[in-house]
PDB file of C-alpha atoms in Angstrom:
ATOM      1  CA  MET R1293      -3.522   6.131  14.054  1.00 79.00           C
ATOM      2  CA  ALA R1294      -4.971   4.256  11.112  1.00 86.00           C
ATOM      3  CA  VAL R1295      -3.373   1.437   9.161  1.00 90.00           C
ATOM      4  CA  TYR R1296      -3.106   2.443   5.507  1.00 92.00           C
ATOM      5  CA  SER R1297      -3.240   0.173   2.515  1.00 92.00           C
ATOM      6  CA  MET R1298      -1.261   1.073  -0.598  1.00 92.00           C
ATOM      7  CA  THR R1299      -4.221   0.218  -2.816  1.00 92.00           C
ATOM      8  CA  GLY R1300      -6.879   2.813  -3.517  1.00 93.00           C
ATOM      9  CA  TYR R1301      -8.606   5.103  -5.972  1.00 94.00           C
ATOM     10  CA  ALA R1302      -9.993   8.617  -5.708  1.00 95.00           C
ATOM     11  CA  SER R1303     -11.150  11.391  -8.017  1.00 94.00           C
ATOM     12  CA  ALA R1304     -11.981  15.051  -7.553  1.00 92.00           C
ATOM     13  CA  THR R1305     -13.290  17.858  -9.728  1.00 91.00           C
ATOM     14  CA  ALA R1306     -12.923  21.592  -9.232  1.00 86.00           C
ATOM     15  CA  GLY R1307     -14.251  24.491 -11.301  1.00 77.00           C
ATOM     16  CA  ALA R1308     -12.514  27.761 -12.181  1.00 62.00           C
ATOM     17  CA  ALA R1309     -12.358  29.817  -8.988  1.00 45.00           C
ATOM     18  CA  SER R1310     -13.756  33.296  -8.973  1.00 40.00           C
ATOM     19  CA  SER R1311     -11.887  34.356  -5.841  1.00 37.00           C
ATOM     20  CA  HIS R1312      -9.130  35.924  -7.948  1.00 39.00           C
ATOM     21  CA  GLU R1313     -11.652  38.202  -9.638  1.00 37.00           C
ATOM     22  CA  THR R1314     -13.346  39.778  -6.641  1.00 33.00           C
ATOM     23  CA  ALA R1315     -11.735  43.115  -7.381  1.00 33.00           C
ATOM     24  CA  ALA R1316     -13.231  43.293 -10.875  1.00 35.00           C
ATOM     25  CA  SER R1317     -16.294  45.338 -11.677  1.00 35.00           C
ATOM     26  CA  ALA R1318     -19.704  43.702 -11.669  1.00 34.00           C
ATOM     27  CA  ASP R1319     -20.065  43.842 -15.457  1.00 41.00           C
ATOM     28  CA  ASN R1320     -16.555  42.604 -16.029  1.00 41.00           C
ATOM     29  CA  LEU R1321     -17.050  39.781 -13.495  1.00 34.00           C
ATOM     30  CA  ALA R1322     -20.256  38.696 -15.165  1.00 38.00           C
ATOM     31  CA  THR R1323     -18.554  38.717 -18.539  1.00 40.00           C
ATOM     32  CA  ARG R1324     -15.663  36.568 -17.249  1.00 41.00           C
ATOM     33  CA  ALA R1325     -18.014  34.183 -15.474  1.00 40.00           C
ATOM     34  CA  ALA R1326     -19.858  33.636 -18.724  1.00 38.00           C
ATOM     35  CA  ALA R1327     -16.603  33.171 -20.594  1.00 41.00           C
ATOM     36  CA  HIS R1328     -15.303  30.675 -18.021  1.00 44.00           C
ATOM     37  CA  ALA R1329     -18.504  28.675 -17.738  1.00 46.00           C
ATOM     38  CA  GLY R1330     -17.725  24.993 -17.758  1.00 53.00           C
ATOM     39  CA  ALA R1331     -13.995  25.438 -17.194  1.00 62.00           C
ATOM     40  CA  GLY R1332     -12.519  23.127 -14.573  1.00 80.00           C
ATOM     41  CA  ILE R1333     -10.113  20.377 -13.621  1.00 87.00           C
ATOM     42  CA  SER R1334     -10.649  16.708 -12.865  1.00 92.00           C
ATOM     43  CA  ILE R1335      -8.016  14.708 -10.992  1.00 94.00           C
ATOM     44  CA  GLU R1336      -7.765  10.925 -10.681  1.00 95.00           C
ATOM     45  CA  LEU R1337      -5.389   9.099  -8.355  1.00 95.00           C
ATOM     46  CA  ARG R1338      -4.719   5.384  -8.639  1.00 96.00           C
ATOM     47  CA  SER R1339      -2.530   3.641  -6.095  1.00 95.00           C
ATOM     48  CA  VAL R1340      -1.136   0.105  -5.928  1.00 93.00           C
ATOM     49  CA  ASN R1341       1.482  -1.517  -3.733  1.00 90.00           C
ATOM     50  CA  GLY R1342       5.186  -0.801  -4.186  1.00 88.00           C
ATOM     51  CA  ARG R1343       8.383  -1.047  -2.163  1.00 87.00           C
ATOM     52  CA  PHE R1344       8.932   2.702  -2.322  1.00 90.00           C
ATOM     53  CA  LEU R1345       7.025   5.805  -3.369  1.00 92.00           C
ATOM     54  CA  ASP R1346       6.775   5.722  -7.159  1.00 94.00           C
ATOM     55  CA  LEU R1347       4.899   8.664  -8.680  1.00 94.00           C
ATOM     56  CA  GLY R1348       3.625   8.880 -12.238  1.00 95.00           C
ATOM     57  CA  PHE R1349       1.889  11.829 -13.906  1.00 95.00           C
ATOM     58  CA  ARG R1350      -0.332  12.111 -16.939  1.00 94.00           C
ATOM     59  CA  LEU R1351      -0.706  15.824 -17.554  1.00 92.00           C
ATOM     60  CA  PRO R1352      -1.732  17.944 -20.544  1.00 88.00           C
ATOM     61  CA  ASP R1353       1.162  19.911 -22.003  1.00 84.00           C
ATOM     62  CA  GLU R1354      -0.085  23.200 -20.562  1.00 82.00           C
ATOM     63  CA  PHE R1355       0.090  21.737 -17.040  1.00 89.00           C
ATOM     64  CA  ARG R1356       3.572  20.213 -17.215  1.00 90.00           C
ATOM     65  CA  ALA R1357       4.979  23.028 -15.105  1.00 89.00           C
ATOM     66  CA  LEU R1358       2.756  21.852 -12.224  1.00 91.00           C
ATOM     67  CA  GLU R1359       4.521  18.508 -11.858  1.00 93.00           C
ATOM     68  CA  PRO R1360       7.003  19.615  -9.138  1.00 94.00           C
ATOM     69  CA  ALA R1361       4.185  21.091  -7.030  1.00 94.00           C
ATOM     70  CA  LEU R1362       2.045  17.979  -7.524  1.00 95.00           C
ATOM     71  CA  ARG R1363       5.001  15.785  -6.627  1.00 94.00           C
ATOM     72  CA  ASP R1364       5.489  17.738  -3.393  1.00 94.00           C
ATOM     73  CA  LEU R1365       1.814  17.333  -2.449  1.00 94.00           C
ATOM     74  CA  LEU R1366       1.865  13.577  -3.030  1.00 95.00           C
ATOM     75  CA  GLY R1367       5.242  13.128  -1.345  1.00 93.00           C
ATOM     76  CA  ALA R1368       3.986  14.876   1.777  1.00 93.00           C
ATOM     77  CA  ALA R1369       0.848  12.711   1.945  1.00 92.00           C
ATOM     78  CA  PHE R1370       2.181   9.241   1.060  1.00 92.00           C
ATOM     79  CA  LYS R1371       5.341   7.300   1.850  1.00 90.00           C
ATOM     80  CA  ARG R1372       4.978   4.106  -0.166  1.00 90.00           C
ATOM     81  CA  GLY R1373       3.103   2.836  -3.184  1.00 91.00           C
ATOM     82  CA  LYS R1374       2.970   3.283  -6.927  1.00 94.00           C
ATOM     83  CA  ILE R1375       0.664   6.246  -7.491  1.00 95.00           C
ATOM     84  CA  GLU R1376      -0.514   7.590 -10.824  1.00 96.00           C
ATOM     85  CA  LEU R1377      -2.053  11.043 -11.122  1.00 96.00           C
ATOM     86  CA  ARG R1378      -4.159  11.835 -14.163  1.00 95.00           C
ATOM     87  CA  LEU R1379      -5.213  15.431 -14.804  1.00 94.00           C
ATOM     88  CA  ASN R1380      -7.906  16.395 -17.303  1.00 91.00           C
ATOM     89  CA  ALA R1381      -8.809  20.002 -18.106  1.00 83.00           C
ATOM     90  CA  ARG R1382     -12.203  20.732 -19.550  1.00 72.00           C
ATOM     91  CA  ASN R1383     -13.526  23.955 -21.041  1.00 60.00           C
ATOM     92  CA  GLU R1384     -17.020  23.586 -22.372  1.00 53.00           C
ATOM     93  CA  ALA R1385     -17.087  27.283 -23.227  1.00 48.00           C
ATOM     94  CA  GLU R1386     -14.761  26.720 -26.174  1.00 48.00           C
ATOM     95  CA  SER R1387     -17.643  25.384 -28.271  1.00 48.00           C
ATOM     96  CA  HIS R1388     -19.810  28.481 -27.578  1.00 54.00           C
ATOM     97  CA  TRP R1389     -19.639  32.031 -28.827  1.00 61.00           C
ATOM     98  CA  PRO R1390     -17.088  34.053 -26.905  1.00 62.00           C
ATOM     99  CA  HIS R1391     -17.952  37.169 -24.930  1.00 72.00           C
ATOM    100  CA  PRO R1392     -15.442  39.829 -26.011  1.00 75.00           C
ATOM    101  CA  GLN R1393     -14.428  42.213 -23.273  1.00 78.00           C
ATOM    102  CA  THR R1394     -14.072  45.940 -23.792  1.00 82.00           C
ATOM    103  CA  GLU R1395     -10.354  45.855 -23.149  1.00 83.00           C
ATOM    104  CA  GLN R1396      -9.931  43.134 -25.742  1.00 80.00           C
ATOM    105  CA  LEU R1397     -11.840  45.078 -28.388  1.00 83.00           C
ATOM    106  CA  ASN R1398      -9.929  48.284 -27.599  1.00 85.00           C
ATOM    107  CA  ARG R1399      -6.649  46.473 -27.937  1.00 85.00           C
ATOM    108  CA  LEU R1400      -7.636  44.878 -31.242  1.00 83.00           C
ATOM    109  CA  THR R1401      -8.771  48.258 -32.576  1.00 88.00           C
ATOM    110  CA  HIS R1402      -5.480  49.835 -31.571  1.00 86.00           C
ATOM    111  CA  LEU R1403      -3.480  47.016 -33.161  1.00 85.00           C
ATOM    112  CA  GLU R1404      -5.557  47.171 -36.337  1.00 84.00           C
ATOM    113  CA  SER R1405      -4.987  50.933 -36.640  1.00 87.00           C
ATOM    114  CA  LEU R1406      -1.269  50.488 -35.997  1.00 86.00           C
ATOM    115  CA  VAL R1407      -0.926  47.786 -38.667  1.00 84.00           C
ATOM    116  CA  GLN R1408      -2.978  49.697 -41.243  1.00 83.00           C
ATOM    117  CA  GLY R1409      -0.901  52.808 -40.566  1.00 84.00           C
ATOM    118  CA  TRP R1410       2.193  50.886 -41.617  1.00 84.00           C
ATOM    119  CA  LEU R1411       0.445  48.708 -44.187  1.00 83.00           C
ATOM    120  CA  PRO R1412      -2.367  50.741 -45.821  1.00 84.00           C
ATOM    121  CA  LYS R1413      -3.413  47.819 -47.995  1.00 83.00           C
ATOM    122  CA  ALA R1414      -4.010  45.546 -45.006  1.00 83.00           C
ATOM    123  CA  GLN R1415      -7.636  44.419 -44.710  1.00 85.00           C
ATOM    124  CA  SER R1416      -9.724  45.216 -41.697  1.00 86.00           C
ATOM    125  CA  LEU R1417     -10.544  42.475 -39.215  1.00 82.00           C
ATOM    126  CA  SER R1418     -13.774  40.615 -39.873  1.00 85.00           C
ATOM    127  CA  VAL R1419     -16.267  39.815 -37.134  1.00 82.00           C
ATOM    128  CA  HIS R1420     -15.242  36.146 -37.316  1.00 79.00           C
ATOM    129  CA  GLU R1421     -11.577  37.045 -36.864  1.00 80.00           C
ATOM    130  CA  VAL R1422     -12.381  39.304 -33.931  1.00 78.00           C
ATOM    131  CA  LEU R1423     -14.386  36.524 -32.278  1.00 75.00           C
ATOM    132  CA  GLN R1424     -11.594  34.031 -32.873  1.00 73.00           C
ATOM    133  CA  TRP R1425      -9.101  36.366 -31.199  1.00 76.00           C
ATOM    134  CA  CYS R1426     -11.448  36.919 -28.273  1.00 72.00           C
ATOM    135  CA  LYS R1427     -12.500  33.304 -28.029  1.00 64.00           C
ATOM    136  CA  SER R1428     -10.714  31.847 -25.047  1.00 53.00           C
ATOM    137  CA  GLY R1429     -11.609  29.909 -21.961  1.00 41.00           C
ATOM    138  CA  THR R1430      -9.808  30.223 -18.693  1.00 44.00           C
ATOM    139  CA  PRO R1431      -6.072  30.277 -19.449  1.00 51.00           C
ATOM    140  CA  ALA R1432      -4.159  27.280 -18.185  1.00 46.00           C
ATOM    141  CA  GLU R1433      -2.101  29.372 -15.800  1.00 49.00           C
ATOM    142  CA  LYS R1434      -5.289  30.586 -14.118  1.00 64.00           C
ATOM    143  CA  LEU R1435      -6.326  26.961 -13.627  1.00 80.00           C
ATOM    144  CA  ASP R1436      -3.087  26.055 -11.873  1.00 85.00           C
ATOM    145  CA  GLU R1437      -4.453  26.809  -8.420  1.00 88.00           C
ATOM    146  CA  VAL R1438      -7.690  25.046  -9.350  1.00 89.00           C
ATOM    147  CA  ALA R1439      -5.642  21.976 -10.284  1.00 91.00           C
ATOM    148  CA  LEU R1440      -3.754  22.100  -6.991  1.00 92.00           C
ATOM    149  CA  ASP R1441      -7.005  22.454  -5.025  1.00 92.00           C
ATOM    150  CA  ALA R1442      -8.503  19.496  -6.881  1.00 93.00           C
ATOM    151  CA  THR R1443      -5.338  17.492  -6.171  1.00 94.00           C
ATOM    152  CA  ARG R1444      -5.573  18.258  -2.456  1.00 94.00           C
ATOM    153  CA  GLN R1445      -9.189  17.074  -2.437  1.00 94.00           C
ATOM    154  CA  CYS R1446      -8.230  13.951  -4.361  1.00 95.00           C
ATOM    155  CA  ILE R1447      -5.347  13.207  -1.980  1.00 95.00           C
ATOM    156  CA  SER R1448      -7.737  13.444   0.947  1.00 95.00           C
ATOM    157  CA  GLY R1449     -10.101  11.026  -0.799  1.00 95.00           C
ATOM    158  CA  LEU R1450      -7.285   8.602  -1.577  1.00 95.00           C
ATOM    159  CA  ARG R1451      -6.076   8.654   2.027  1.00 94.00           C
ATOM    160  CA  GLU R1452      -9.602   7.826   3.192  1.00 94.00           C
ATOM    161  CA  ALA R1453      -9.841   4.987   0.659  1.00 94.00           C
ATOM    162  CA  ARG R1454      -6.460   3.613   1.698  1.00 94.00           C
ATOM    163  CA  ALA R1455      -7.466   3.886   5.370  1.00 93.00           C
ATOM    164  CA  ARG R1456     -10.661   1.895   4.757  1.00 94.00           C
ATOM    165  CA  GLU R1457      -8.741  -0.782   2.901  1.00 94.00           C
ATOM    166  CA  GLY R1458      -6.059  -0.733   5.609  1.00 93.00           C
ATOM    167  CA  ALA R1459      -8.667  -1.333   8.309  1.00 93.00           C
ATOM    168  CA  ARG R1460      -9.851  -4.428   6.444  1.00 94.00           C
ATOM    169  CA  LEU R1461      -6.282  -5.673   6.056  1.00 94.00           C
ATOM    170  CA  ALA R1462      -5.594  -5.108   9.758  1.00 94.00           C
ATOM    171  CA  ALA R1463      -8.689  -7.129  10.682  1.00 94.00           C
ATOM    172  CA  VAL R1464      -7.541 -10.026   8.475  1.00 94.00           C
ATOM    173  CA  LEU R1465      -4.053  -9.922   9.985  1.00 95.00           C
ATOM    174  CA  MET R1466      -5.418  -9.933  13.526  1.00 95.00           C
ATOM    175  CA  GLU R1467      -7.463 -13.035  12.660  1.00 94.00           C
ATOM    176  CA  ARG R1468      -4.290 -14.748  11.428  1.00 94.00           C
ATOM    177  CA  VAL R1469      -2.447 -13.699  14.584  1.00 94.00           C
ATOM    178  CA  ALA R1470      -5.174 -15.275  16.695  1.00 94.00           C
ATOM    179  CA  ARG R1471      -4.986 -18.451  14.599  1.00 94.00           C
ATOM    180  CA  LEU R1472      -1.208 -18.708  15.000  1.00 93.00           C
ATOM    181  CA  ARG R1473      -1.562 -18.285  18.752  1.00 93.00           C
ATOM    182  CA  GLU R1474      -4.014 -21.177  18.782  1.00 93.00           C
ATOM    183  CA  LEU R1475      -1.610 -23.354  16.794  1.00 91.00           C
ATOM    184  CA  ALA R1476       1.265 -22.486  19.127  1.00 89.00           C
ATOM    185  CA  ALA R1477      -0.891 -23.411  22.112  1.00 89.00           C
ATOM    186  CA  GLN R1478      -1.694 -26.750  20.450  1.00 88.00           C
ATOM    187  CA  ALA R1479       1.971 -27.479  19.687  1.00 82.00           C
ATOM    188  CA  GLU R1480       3.381 -26.813  23.143  1.00 78.00           C
ATOM    189  CA  PRO R1481       1.880 -29.772  25.046  1.00 78.00           C
ATOM    190  CA  LEU R1482       2.629 -32.191  22.197  1.00 75.00           C
ATOM    191  CA  VAL R1483       6.387 -32.230  22.796  1.00 69.00           C
ATOM    192  CA  PRO R1484       6.293 -33.991  26.228  1.00 71.00           C
ATOM    193  CA  ALA R1485       3.852 -36.537  24.846  1.00 71.00           C
ATOM    194  CA  VAL R1486       6.135 -37.203  21.864  1.00 69.00           C
ATOM    195  CA  VAL R1487       9.136 -37.622  24.190  1.00 67.00           C
ATOM    196  CA  GLN R1488       7.200 -40.024  26.387  1.00 70.00           C
ATOM    197  CA  ARG R1489       6.185 -42.113  23.370  1.00 71.00           C
ATOM    198  CA  GLN R1490       9.763 -42.111  22.130  1.00 68.00           C
ATOM    199  CA  GLN R1491      11.032 -43.212  25.546  1.00 67.00           C
ATOM    200  CA  LYS R1492       8.659 -46.149  25.484  1.00 71.00           C
ATOM    201  CA  ARG R1493       9.763 -46.981  21.959  1.00 72.00           C
ATOM    202  CA  PHE R1494      13.436 -46.940  23.028  1.00 70.00           C
ATOM    203  CA  LEU R1495      12.706 -49.368  25.843  1.00 69.00           C
ATOM    204  CA  GLU R1496      10.907 -51.711  23.479  1.00 73.00           C
ATOM    205  CA  ARG R1497      13.704 -51.561  20.886  1.00 73.00           C
ATOM    206  CA  TRP R1498      16.400 -52.143  23.504  1.00 69.00           C
ATOM    207  CA  GLN R1499      14.521 -55.125  24.848  1.00 69.00           C
ATOM    208  CA  GLU R1500      14.085 -56.564  21.369  1.00 73.00           C
ATOM    209  CA  ALA R1501      17.780 -56.029  20.581  1.00 70.00           C
ATOM    210  CA  LEU R1502      18.914 -57.698  23.794  1.00 67.00           C
ATOM    211  CA  GLU R1503      16.626 -60.656  23.264  1.00 70.00           C
ATOM    212  CA  ALA R1504      17.817 -61.036  19.687  1.00 71.00           C
ATOM    213  CA  THR R1505      21.450 -61.116  20.806  1.00 68.00           C
ATOM    214  CA  GLY R1506      20.789 -63.274  23.834  1.00 64.00           C
ATOM    215  CA  ALA R1507      22.075 -60.598  26.217  1.00 59.00           C
ATOM    216  CA  ALA R1508      18.781 -59.998  27.968  1.00 56.00           C
ATOM    217  CA  GLN R1509      19.891 -62.084  30.929  1.00 60.00           C
ATOM    218  CA  THR R1510      23.129 -60.117  31.412  1.00 63.00           C
ATOM    219  CA  VAL R1511      21.626 -56.580  31.405  1.00 60.00           C
ATOM    220  CA  SER R1512      19.593 -55.471  34.375  1.00 66.00           C
ATOM    221  CA  GLN R1513      16.230 -53.764  33.984  1.00 65.00           C
ATOM    222  CA  GLU R1514      17.586 -50.652  35.722  1.00 69.00           C
ATOM    223  CA  THR R1515      20.449 -50.353  33.239  1.00 69.00           C
ATOM    224  CA  LEU R1516      18.044 -50.822  30.372  1.00 65.00           C
ATOM    225  CA  GLN R1517      15.708 -48.153  31.684  1.00 66.00           C
ATOM    226  CA  GLU R1518      18.563 -45.733  32.358  1.00 71.00           C
ATOM    227  CA  ARG R1519      19.855 -46.152  28.832  1.00 69.00           C
ATOM    228  CA  ALA R1520      16.393 -45.540  27.422  1.00 65.00           C
ATOM    229  CA  LEU R1521      15.981 -42.431  29.557  1.00 68.00           C
ATOM    230  CA  ASN R1522      19.313 -41.030  28.363  1.00 71.00           C
ATOM    231  CA  GLU R1523      18.354 -41.616  24.756  1.00 69.00           C
ATOM    232  CA  ALA R1524      14.943 -40.038  25.346  1.00 63.00           C
ATOM    233  CA  ALA R1525      16.548 -37.001  27.005  1.00 66.00           C
ATOM    234  CA  ALA R1526      18.891 -36.486  24.052  1.00 67.00           C
ATOM    235  CA  TYR R1527      15.963 -36.853  21.703  1.00 64.00           C
ATOM    236  CA  ALA R1528      13.923 -34.351  23.724  1.00 63.00           C
ATOM    237  CA  ILE R1529      16.703 -31.796  23.403  1.00 64.00           C
ATOM    238  CA  ARG R1530      16.755 -32.253  19.632  1.00 65.00           C
ATOM    239  CA  ILE R1531      13.008 -31.807  19.203  1.00 61.00           C
ATOM    240  CA  ASP R1532      12.479 -29.139  21.864  1.00 66.00           C
ATOM    241  CA  VAL R1533      10.573 -26.244  20.258  1.00 73.00           C
ATOM    242  CA  ALA R1534       9.957 -24.177  23.389  1.00 75.00           C
ATOM    243  CA  GLU R1535      12.333 -21.440  22.241  1.00 80.00           C
ATOM    244  CA  GLU R1536      10.803 -21.331  18.770  1.00 81.00           C
ATOM    245  CA  LEU R1537       7.296 -21.078  20.203  1.00 85.00           C
ATOM    246  CA  ALA R1538       8.378 -18.360  22.625  1.00 88.00           C
ATOM    247  CA  ARG R1539       9.913 -16.302  19.798  1.00 89.00           C
ATOM    248  CA  LEU R1540       6.868 -16.907  17.638  1.00 90.00           C
ATOM    249  CA  ARG R1541       4.578 -15.610  20.372  1.00 91.00           C
ATOM    250  CA  SER R1542       6.839 -12.588  20.832  1.00 93.00           C
ATOM    251  CA  HIS R1543       6.646 -11.777  17.116  1.00 93.00           C
ATOM    252  CA  LEU R1544       2.871 -12.160  17.185  1.00 94.00           C
ATOM    253  CA  GLU R1545       2.615  -9.762  20.122  1.00 94.00           C
ATOM    254  CA  GLU R1546       4.710  -7.201  18.244  1.00 94.00           C
ATOM    255  CA  ILE R1547       2.581  -7.541  15.119  1.00 94.00           C
ATOM    256  CA  ALA R1548      -0.597  -7.044  17.148  1.00 94.00           C
ATOM    257  CA  ARG R1549       0.934  -4.002  18.854  1.00 94.00           C
ATOM    258  CA  LEU R1550       1.919  -2.441  15.528  1.00 93.00           C
ATOM    259  CA  LEU R1551      -1.537  -3.013  14.065  1.00 93.00           C
ATOM    260  CA  ARG R1552      -3.157  -1.356  17.074  1.00 92.00           C
ATOM    261  CA  ALA R1553      -0.747   1.598  16.876  1.00 91.00           C
ATOM    262  CA  GLY R1554      -1.133   2.081  13.104  1.00 88.00           C
ATOM    263  CA  GLY R1555       0.976   4.413  10.976  1.00 86.00           C
ATOM    264  CA  GLU R1556       3.721   3.474   8.553  1.00 86.00           C
ATOM    265  CA  LEU R1557       4.386  -0.120   9.534  1.00 89.00           C
ATOM    266  CA  GLY R1558       4.513  -2.088   6.298  1.00 89.00           C
ATOM    267  CA  LYS R1559       8.286  -2.651   6.279  1.00 90.00           C
ATOM    268  CA  ARG R1560       8.389  -3.613   9.947  1.00 93.00           C
ATOM    269  CA  LEU R1561       5.532  -6.063   9.449  1.00 94.00           C
ATOM    270  CA  ASP R1562       7.308  -7.557   6.465  1.00 92.00           C
ATOM    271  CA  PHE R1563      10.406  -8.179   8.601  1.00 93.00           C
ATOM    272  CA  LEU R1564       8.342  -9.790  11.373  1.00 94.00           C
ATOM    273  CA  ILE R1565       6.596 -12.035   8.846  1.00 94.00           C
ATOM    274  CA  GLN R1566      10.011 -13.296   7.715  1.00 93.00           C
ATOM    275  CA  GLU R1567      10.893 -14.054  11.333  1.00 92.00           C
ATOM    276  CA  LEU R1568       7.591 -15.897  11.832  1.00 92.00           C
ATOM    277  CA  LEU R1569       8.284 -18.016   8.781  1.00 91.00           C
ATOM    278  CA  ARG R1570      11.764 -18.826  10.069  1.00 90.00           C
ATOM    279  CA  GLU R1571      10.357 -20.088  13.384  1.00 88.00           C
ATOM    280  CA  ALA R1572       7.694 -22.133  11.587  1.00 88.00           C
ATOM    281  CA  ASN R1573      10.354 -23.729   9.361  1.00 88.00           C
ATOM    282  CA  THR R1574      12.456 -24.591  12.419  1.00 84.00           C
ATOM    283  CA  LEU R1575       9.415 -26.121  14.074  1.00 82.00           C
ATOM    284  CA  ALA R1576       8.782 -28.187  10.936  1.00 79.00           C
ATOM    285  CA  SER R1577      12.400 -29.411  10.854  1.00 78.00           C
ATOM    286  CA  LYS R1578      12.189 -30.521  14.490  1.00 72.00           C
ATOM    287  CA  ALA R1579       8.778 -32.112  14.181  1.00 67.00           C
ATOM    288  CA  SER R1580       8.980 -35.872  14.614  1.00 66.00           C
ATOM    289  CA  ALA R1581       5.296 -36.489  15.129  1.00 68.00           C
ATOM    290  CA  LEU R1582       2.534 -36.152  12.602  1.00 75.00           C
ATOM    291  CA  GLU R1583       0.652 -33.764  14.884  1.00 77.00           C
ATOM    292  CA  LEU R1584       3.571 -31.305  15.043  1.00 80.00           C
ATOM    293  CA  THR R1585       4.104 -31.598  11.295  1.00 82.00           C
ATOM    294  CA  ASN R1586       0.472 -30.746  10.612  1.00 87.00           C
ATOM    295  CA  ILE R1587       0.629 -27.775  12.978  1.00 87.00           C
ATOM    296  CA  SER R1588       3.798 -26.441  11.335  1.00 87.00           C
ATOM    297  CA  VAL R1589       2.172 -26.744   7.905  1.00 90.00           C
ATOM    298  CA  GLU R1590      -0.888 -24.828   9.083  1.00 92.00           C
ATOM    299  CA  MET R1591       1.380 -22.181  10.585  1.00 92.00           C
ATOM    300  CA  LYS R1592       3.222 -21.690   7.319  1.00 92.00           C
ATOM    301  CA  VAL R1593      -0.054 -21.421   5.411  1.00 93.00           C
ATOM    302  CA  ALA R1594      -1.316 -18.725   7.817  1.00 93.00           C
ATOM    303  CA  ILE R1595       2.013 -16.866   7.671  1.00 94.00           C
ATOM    304  CA  GLU R1596       2.001 -16.879   3.856  1.00 93.00           C
ATOM    305  CA  GLN R1597      -1.514 -15.471   3.933  1.00 92.00           C
ATOM    306  CA  MET R1598      -0.255 -12.729   6.249  1.00 93.00           C
ATOM    307  CA  ARG R1599       2.665 -12.015   3.932  1.00 92.00           C
ATOM    308  CA  GLU R1600       0.301 -11.439   0.996  1.00 91.00           C
ATOM    309  CA  GLN R1601      -1.714  -8.928   3.009  1.00 92.00           C
ATOM    310  CA  VAL R1602       1.320  -7.158   4.463  1.00 92.00           C
ATOM    311  CA  GLN R1603       2.618  -6.483   0.938  1.00 91.00           C
ATOM    312  CA  ASN R1604      -0.285  -4.020   0.543  1.00 91.00           C
ATOM    313  CA  ILE R1605       0.279  -2.079   3.786  1.00 92.00           C
ATOM    314  CA  GLU R1606       2.032   1.279   3.672  1.00 89.00           C
TER     315      GLU R1606
END
C-alpha cells in the first residue's frame, strides 16, 4: 500500500454526456448535440496538510445541491487534509444562436394562442423573443452527473498526485531513519570510554586531594582505587543510555515498518516522532562528553526534519 501525502493538486474536465439521450430520435439527438456543444464541467482539487479532513467547496449557485454528494465522494477517498473543490460550468453555446426544437415551438405557439384568447390585445411573439425563450444550454440538473463524473476523475488524479508526493516523503524519512541508526551506533561504544576516562579522573582527583591534606601516607592504594571504582560505577549508572538507545532503535524499526506497509499512518508516525525526540532529549541530558552531546544534537536535528515531513503524511 502506498504512503500518501496530504499535499496535491488535480483537475479534470468532462463534457455533457449524451448517454441519457440514446432513446431520442436521430434528428432530435442532432439538434440537442448542437445545442449542448461546448457545455461541460471543470473540477479542481487542491489539498494541503491538516489534522483532520477539512472540506471546502466553491460551487456555482445552480450546483449547490450537489455538495452532499461531493462531500461523500471526497470523504470516501480521503481521511485527512484540507481539501478545496472548485467547480466551474461552461456553456459556450450560450453565445451562439439557439436551435429551437419542434416541441419548444409547439409549446410556445400553444401558449401564445392561449394568452391571446384571454388577452386579444396581446402582441404576438417576435422572432427574437422566440429565440430567447428557446436559447438554453444544457440545464444544470442535466450536468449534475457530469459534475460527479468529473469529480471522480479529479479524485483519482489527486490520489495519484498525493501518492507520488508520499513516495518522496517516505524516501526522505527512510534516509533519516538510516542516519539515526548510524548515530545510535556511534553513541553506544562511547559510554564505556567516557566511564573509563571518568574513573581515571577520579583516581587523579583523589590522589591530589590526599596529597593536599597530607593523608596520602595513611590511605592505601587499594582503598583509593576501590573508592574511585565505586564513584565511577555510580557515574556510569547516571550516564548509561543503553535503554534510551534500545527504545530509539525500536521506534526506528516501527517507523520503517509503517513506511513499508503504507496506508493511513500519519498520526502513528507523529506519535513515534514525539517518542524519538523524548529519547534524544534524555540522551542529551545524560551526555557528559562532548562526543555524546554532538550526537544528541544531530539526532534532534534529524528528528525535527522527520517531524516536518510527517506533518504532510495522511
